[in-house]
Amino acid sequence: DRFLMSKNELLDKICVLFGGRVAEELRFGDVTTGASNDLERATQIARQMVTEFGMSEKLGLVKLGHKHNEVFLGRDIGEERNYSDAIAYAIDQEVKAIIDSCYEKVRNILVENSEEMEKIAKTLLEKEIIEGKELNALLGLEIPEEEKVVGSEEERTETQETIAEENPVGESKKSDAASNAAV
């Protein structure tokens, strides 16, 4: 895992965590307990954004709470609150706003791409695993070439000829030898 993540990367990570749950809701009109860990992780990321990373416009650039990493006399690793009930409420509201916003974003993406989602679901039921190239083909996306070469063949040939004319093979060694002999 990377140590540094931007706010947008964290929001995207939350969105990815909601993909399965939103798909269940859209496809079956109901949700299961299958996404409970995803929900827990999404909430944890959103709370960290607000309380640890200063990524809340409402609460600003502050670190809220003190973590205790020492286990002493039956206590768990925990966090001490160093803020008021009003701030705790504001934290909860900010976390909920992040979660709701990401959930709605994923919902819109999956509704807009419902046909593609169905294709992927049917293929996964048949194969269980879809590789990158297969996914691109399934979705009708352009498969990237292994090696991208810029310009036409003619442009590349002209460029190579120009380089060869400007730097003839062996001439730099001759001129270096001549200049060294002159010294």
mmCIF file of C-alpha atoms in Angstrom:
data_model
loop_
_atom_site.group_PDB
_atom_site.id
_atom_site.type_symbol
_atom_site.label_atom_id
_atom_site.label_comp_id
_atom_site.label_asym_id
_atom_site.label_seq_id
_atom_site.Cartn_x
_atom_site.Cartn_y
_atom_site.Cartn_z
ATOM 1 C CA ASP A 1 0.000 0.000 0.000
ATOM 2 C CA ARG A 2 1.024 3.577 -0.594
ATOM 3 C CA PHE A 3 1.643 5.903 2.306
ATOM 4 C CA LEU A 4 0.300 9.078 0.704
ATOM 5 C CA MET A 5 -3.145 9.322 -0.829
ATOM 6 C CA SER A 6 -4.999 12.372 -2.077
ATOM 7 C CA LYS A 7 -8.521 13.258 -1.019
ATOM 8 C CA ASN A 8 -9.858 12.174 -4.427
ATOM 9 C CA GLU A 9 -8.041 8.842 -4.201
ATOM 10 C CA LEU A 10 -9.622 8.187 -0.799
ATOM 11 C CA LEU A 11 -13.070 9.117 -2.123
ATOM 12 C CA ASP A 12 -12.530 6.767 -5.083
ATOM 13 C CA LYS A 13 -11.501 4.008 -2.682
ATOM 14 C CA ILE A 14 -14.777 4.474 -0.789
ATOM 15 C CA CYS A 15 -16.696 4.355 -4.082
ATOM 16 C CA VAL A 16 -15.038 1.068 -5.036
ATOM 17 C CA LEU A 17 -16.037 -0.387 -1.660
ATOM 18 C CA PHE A 18 -19.691 0.441 -2.397
ATOM 19 C CA GLY A 19 -19.755 -1.119 -5.881
ATOM 20 C CA GLY A 20 -21.027 -4.542 -4.827
ATOM 21 C CA ARG A 21 -23.662 -3.268 -2.441
ATOM 22 C CA VAL A 22 -25.070 -0.768 -4.937
ATOM 23 C CA ALA A 23 -25.093 -3.438 -7.659
ATOM 24 C CA GLU A 24 -27.061 -5.754 -5.331
ATOM 25 C CA GLU A 25 -29.564 -3.026 -4.604
ATOM 26 C CA LEU A 26 -30.028 -2.169 -8.285
ATOM 27 C CA ARG A 27 -30.166 -5.751 -9.540
ATOM 28 C CA PHE A 28 -32.190 -7.427 -6.797
ATOM 29 C CA GLY A 29 -33.964 -4.507 -5.118
ATOM 30 C CA ASP A 30 -32.549 -5.678 -1.790
ATOM 31 C CA VAL A 31 -29.199 -5.855 -0.031
ATOM 32 C CA THR A 32 -27.483 -8.643 1.877
ATOM 33 C CA THR A 33 -24.942 -8.702 4.682
ATOM 34 C CA GLY A 34 -22.208 -9.439 2.135
ATOM 35 C CA ALA A 35 -20.954 -5.862 2.049
ATOM 36 C CA SER A 36 -20.718 -5.357 5.817
ATOM 37 C CA ASN A 37 -16.917 -5.306 5.819
ATOM 38 C CA ASP A 38 -16.899 -2.911 2.864
ATOM 39 C CA LEU A 39 -19.251 -0.605 4.758
ATOM 40 C CA GLU A 40 -17.015 -0.755 7.836
ATOM 41 C CA ARG A 41 -13.899 0.053 5.787
ATOM 42 C CA ALA A 42 -15.627 2.884 3.903
ATOM 43 C CA THR A 43 -16.781 4.428 7.182
ATOM 44 C CA GLN A 44 -13.288 4.092 8.643
ATOM 45 C CA ILE A 45 -11.727 5.881 5.650
ATOM 46 C CA ALA A 46 -14.323 8.669 5.779
ATOM 47 C CA ARG A 47 -13.774 9.116 9.538
ATOM 48 C CA GLN A 48 -9.997 9.260 9.032
ATOM 49 C CA MET A 49 -10.462 11.881 6.324
ATOM 50 C CA VAL A 50 -12.393 14.041 8.785
ATOM 51 C CA THR A 51 -10.547 13.401 12.070
ATOM 52 C CA GLU A 52 -6.962 12.593 11.043
ATOM 53 C CA PHE A 53 -6.223 14.012 7.599
ATOM 54 C CA GLY A 54 -7.869 17.454 7.822
ATOM 55 C CA MET A 55 -9.956 16.771 4.704
ATOM 56 C CA SER A 56 -13.187 18.262 5.984
ATOM 57 C CA GLU A 57 -14.174 21.685 4.709
ATOM 58 C CA LYS A 58 -16.591 22.104 7.611
ATOM 59 C CA LEU A 59 -14.149 21.183 10.400
ATOM 60 C CA GLY A 60 -10.980 22.383 8.701
ATOM 61 C CA LEU A 61 -7.357 21.431 9.082
ATOM 62 C CA VAL A 62 -7.445 19.802 12.500
ATOM 63 C CA LYS A 63 -6.543 16.429 13.986
ATOM 64 C CA LEU A 64 -9.313 15.305 16.288
ATOM 65 C CA GLY A 65 -8.818 12.608 18.924
ATOM 66 C CA HIS A 66 -5.726 10.936 20.389
ATOM 67 C CA LYS A 67 -4.969 7.315 19.614
ATOM 68 C CA HIS A 68 -3.696 5.086 22.404
ATOM 69 C CA ASN A 69 -1.585 2.234 21.145
ATOM 70 C CA GLU A 70 -0.740 0.893 24.578
ATOM 71 C CA VAL A 71 -2.878 -1.872 25.997
ATOM 72 C CA PHE A 72 -2.979 -1.480 29.779
ATOM 73 C CA LEU A 73 -5.002 -3.351 32.392
ATOM 74 C CA GLY A 74 -7.535 -4.875 30.053
ATOM 75 C CA ARG A 75 -8.060 -1.802 27.907
ATOM 76 C CA ASP A 76 -8.144 -2.127 24.151
ATOM 77 C CA ILE A 77 -6.204 0.028 21.776
ATOM 78 C CA GLY A 78 -8.495 2.977 21.570
ATOM 79 C CA GLU A 79 -8.973 6.643 20.994
ATOM 80 C CA GLU A 80 -9.447 9.425 23.493
ATOM 81 C CA ARG A 81 -11.873 12.161 22.575
ATOM 82 C CA ASN A 82 -10.440 15.656 22.881
ATOM 83 C CA TYR A 83 -13.450 17.480 21.507
ATOM 84 C CA SER A 84 -16.966 18.443 22.547
ATOM 85 C CA ASP A 85 -20.251 16.686 21.861
ATOM 86 C CA ALA A 86 -21.021 19.356 19.267
ATOM 87 C CA ILE A 87 -17.789 18.550 17.400
ATOM 88 C CA ALA A 88 -18.523 14.807 17.703
ATOM 89 C CA TYR A 89 -21.903 15.457 16.089
ATOM 90 C CA ALA A 90 -20.246 17.535 13.332
ATOM 91 C CA ILE A 91 -17.749 14.704 12.710
ATOM 92 C CA ASP A 92 -20.594 12.200 12.381
ATOM 93 C CA GLN A 93 -22.409 14.520 9.964
ATOM 94 C CA GLU A 94 -19.285 14.980 7.818
ATOM 95 C CA VAL A 95 -18.635 11.226 7.726
ATOM 96 C CA LYS A 96 -22.249 10.612 6.735
ATOM 97 C CA ALA A 97 -22.045 13.279 4.015
ATOM 98 C CA ILE A 98 -18.919 11.642 2.532
ATOM 99 C CA ILE A 99 -20.506 8.185 2.657
ATOM 100 C CA ASP A 100 -23.796 9.375 1.148
ATOM 101 C CA SER A 101 -22.026 11.318 -1.612
ATOM 102 C CA CYS A 102 -19.860 8.333 -2.604
ATOM 103 C CA TYR A 103 -22.821 5.953 -2.474
ATOM 104 C CA GLU A 104 -24.855 8.236 -4.741
ATOM 105 C CA LYS A 105 -21.930 8.627 -7.158
ATOM 106 C CA VAL A 106 -21.588 4.831 -7.465
ATOM 107 C CA ARG A 107 -25.341 4.470 -7.890
ATOM 108 C CA ASN A 108 -25.350 6.987 -10.758
ATOM 109 C CA ILE A 109 -22.381 5.307 -12.444
ATOM 110 C CA LEU A 110 -23.985 1.860 -12.265
ATOM 111 C CA VAL A 111 -27.400 3.108 -13.427
ATOM 112 C CA GLU A 112 -25.770 4.853 -16.408
ATOM 113 C CA ASN A 113 -23.805 1.689 -17.208
ATOM 114 C CA SER A 114 -26.418 -0.946 -16.363
ATOM 115 C CA GLU A 115 -26.048 -2.779 -19.696
ATOM 116 C CA GLU A 116 -22.300 -3.128 -19.188
ATOM 117 C CA MET A 117 -22.878 -4.263 -15.606
ATOM 118 C CA GLU A 118 -25.218 -7.007 -16.866
ATOM 119 C CA LYS A 119 -22.653 -8.173 -19.449
ATOM 120 C CA ILE A 120 -19.974 -8.372 -16.775
ATOM 121 C CA ALA A 121 -22.275 -10.185 -14.335
ATOM 122 C CA LYS A 122 -23.287 -12.810 -16.920
ATOM 123 C CA THR A 123 -19.680 -13.397 -17.926
ATOM 124 C CA LEU A 124 -18.592 -13.712 -14.295
ATOM 125 C CA LEU A 125 -21.301 -16.314 -13.677
ATOM 126 C CA GLU A 126 -19.854 -18.353 -16.546
ATOM 127 C CA LYS A 127 -16.127 -17.815 -15.999
ATOM 128 C CA GLU A 128 -15.653 -16.481 -12.428
ATOM 129 C CA ILE A 129 -12.614 -14.442 -13.530
ATOM 130 C CA ILE A 130 -12.289 -11.852 -16.290
ATOM 131 C CA GLU A 131 -8.811 -10.710 -17.320
ATOM 132 C CA GLY A 132 -8.141 -7.116 -18.399
ATOM 133 C CA LYS A 133 -8.088 -7.786 -22.143
ATOM 134 C CA GLU A 134 -11.291 -9.845 -21.895
ATOM 135 C CA LEU A 135 -12.996 -7.052 -19.966
ATOM 136 C CA ASN A 136 -11.962 -4.468 -22.563
ATOM 137 C CA ALA A 137 -13.295 -6.679 -25.367
ATOM 138 C CA LEU A 138 -16.519 -7.386 -23.468
ATOM 139 C CA LEU A 139 -17.147 -3.675 -22.996
ATOM 140 C CA GLY A 140 -16.106 -2.810 -26.535
ATOM 141 C CA LEU A 141 -13.172 -0.729 -25.353
ATOM 142 C CA GLU A 142 -10.092 -0.202 -27.471
ATOM 143 C CA ILE A 143 -7.425 -2.637 -26.400
ATOM 144 C CA PRO A 144 -4.185 -0.697 -25.906
ATOM 145 C CA GLU A 145 -1.270 -1.755 -28.058
ATOM 146 C CA GLU A 146 1.685 -3.320 -26.275
ATOM 147 C CA GLU A 147 3.991 -0.645 -27.671
ATOM 148 C CA LYS A 148 2.618 2.738 -28.606
ATOM 149 C CA VAL A 149 4.568 4.440 -31.391
ATOM 150 C CA VAL A 150 3.850 8.071 -32.087
ATOM 151 C CA GLY A 151 3.593 9.250 -35.677
ATOM 152 C CA SER A 152 3.317 7.486 -39.004
ATOM 153 C CA GLU A 153 5.972 5.197 -40.480
ATOM 154 C CA GLU A 154 6.949 8.011 -42.861
ATOM 155 C CA GLU A 155 7.389 10.505 -39.994
ATOM 156 C CA ARG A 156 9.513 8.032 -38.020
ATOM 157 C CA THR A 157 11.733 7.355 -41.060
ATOM 158 C CA GLU A 158 12.199 11.102 -41.699
ATOM 159 C CA THR A 159 13.122 11.650 -38.045
ATOM 160 C CA GLN A 160 15.643 8.808 -38.102
ATOM 161 C CA GLU A 161 17.203 10.185 -41.336
ATOM 162 C CA THR A 162 17.456 13.679 -39.822
ATOM 163 C CA ILE A 163 19.178 12.313 -36.721
ATOM 164 C CA ALA A 164 21.580 10.298 -38.892
ATOM 165 C CA GLU A 165 22.418 13.390 -41.014
ATOM 166 C CA GLU A 166 23.046 15.549 -37.955
ATOM 167 C CA ASN A 167 25.184 12.918 -36.207
ATOM 168 C CA PRO A 168 27.004 10.797 -38.785
ATOM 169 C CA VAL A 169 28.424 7.608 -37.326
ATOM 170 C CA GLY A 170 32.138 7.845 -36.566
ATOM 171 C CA GLU A 171 32.461 11.594 -37.238
ATOM 172 C CA SER A 172 32.293 12.605 -33.601
ATOM 173 C CA LYS A 173 35.201 10.259 -32.832
ATOM 174 C CA LYS A 174 37.245 11.694 -35.720
ATOM 175 C CA SER A 175 36.595 15.276 -34.646
ATOM 176 C CA ASP A 176 37.418 14.393 -31.014
ATOM 177 C CA ALA A 177 40.679 12.774 -32.136
ATOM 178 C CA ALA A 178 41.541 15.811 -34.278
ATOM 179 C CA SER A 179 40.874 18.247 -31.454
ATOM 180 C CA ASN A 180 42.906 16.121 -29.018
ATOM 181 C CA ALA A 181 45.834 16.010 -31.495
ATOM 182 C CA ALA A 182 45.741 19.781 -31.886
ATOM 183 C CA VAL A 183 46.232 20.268 -28.124
#
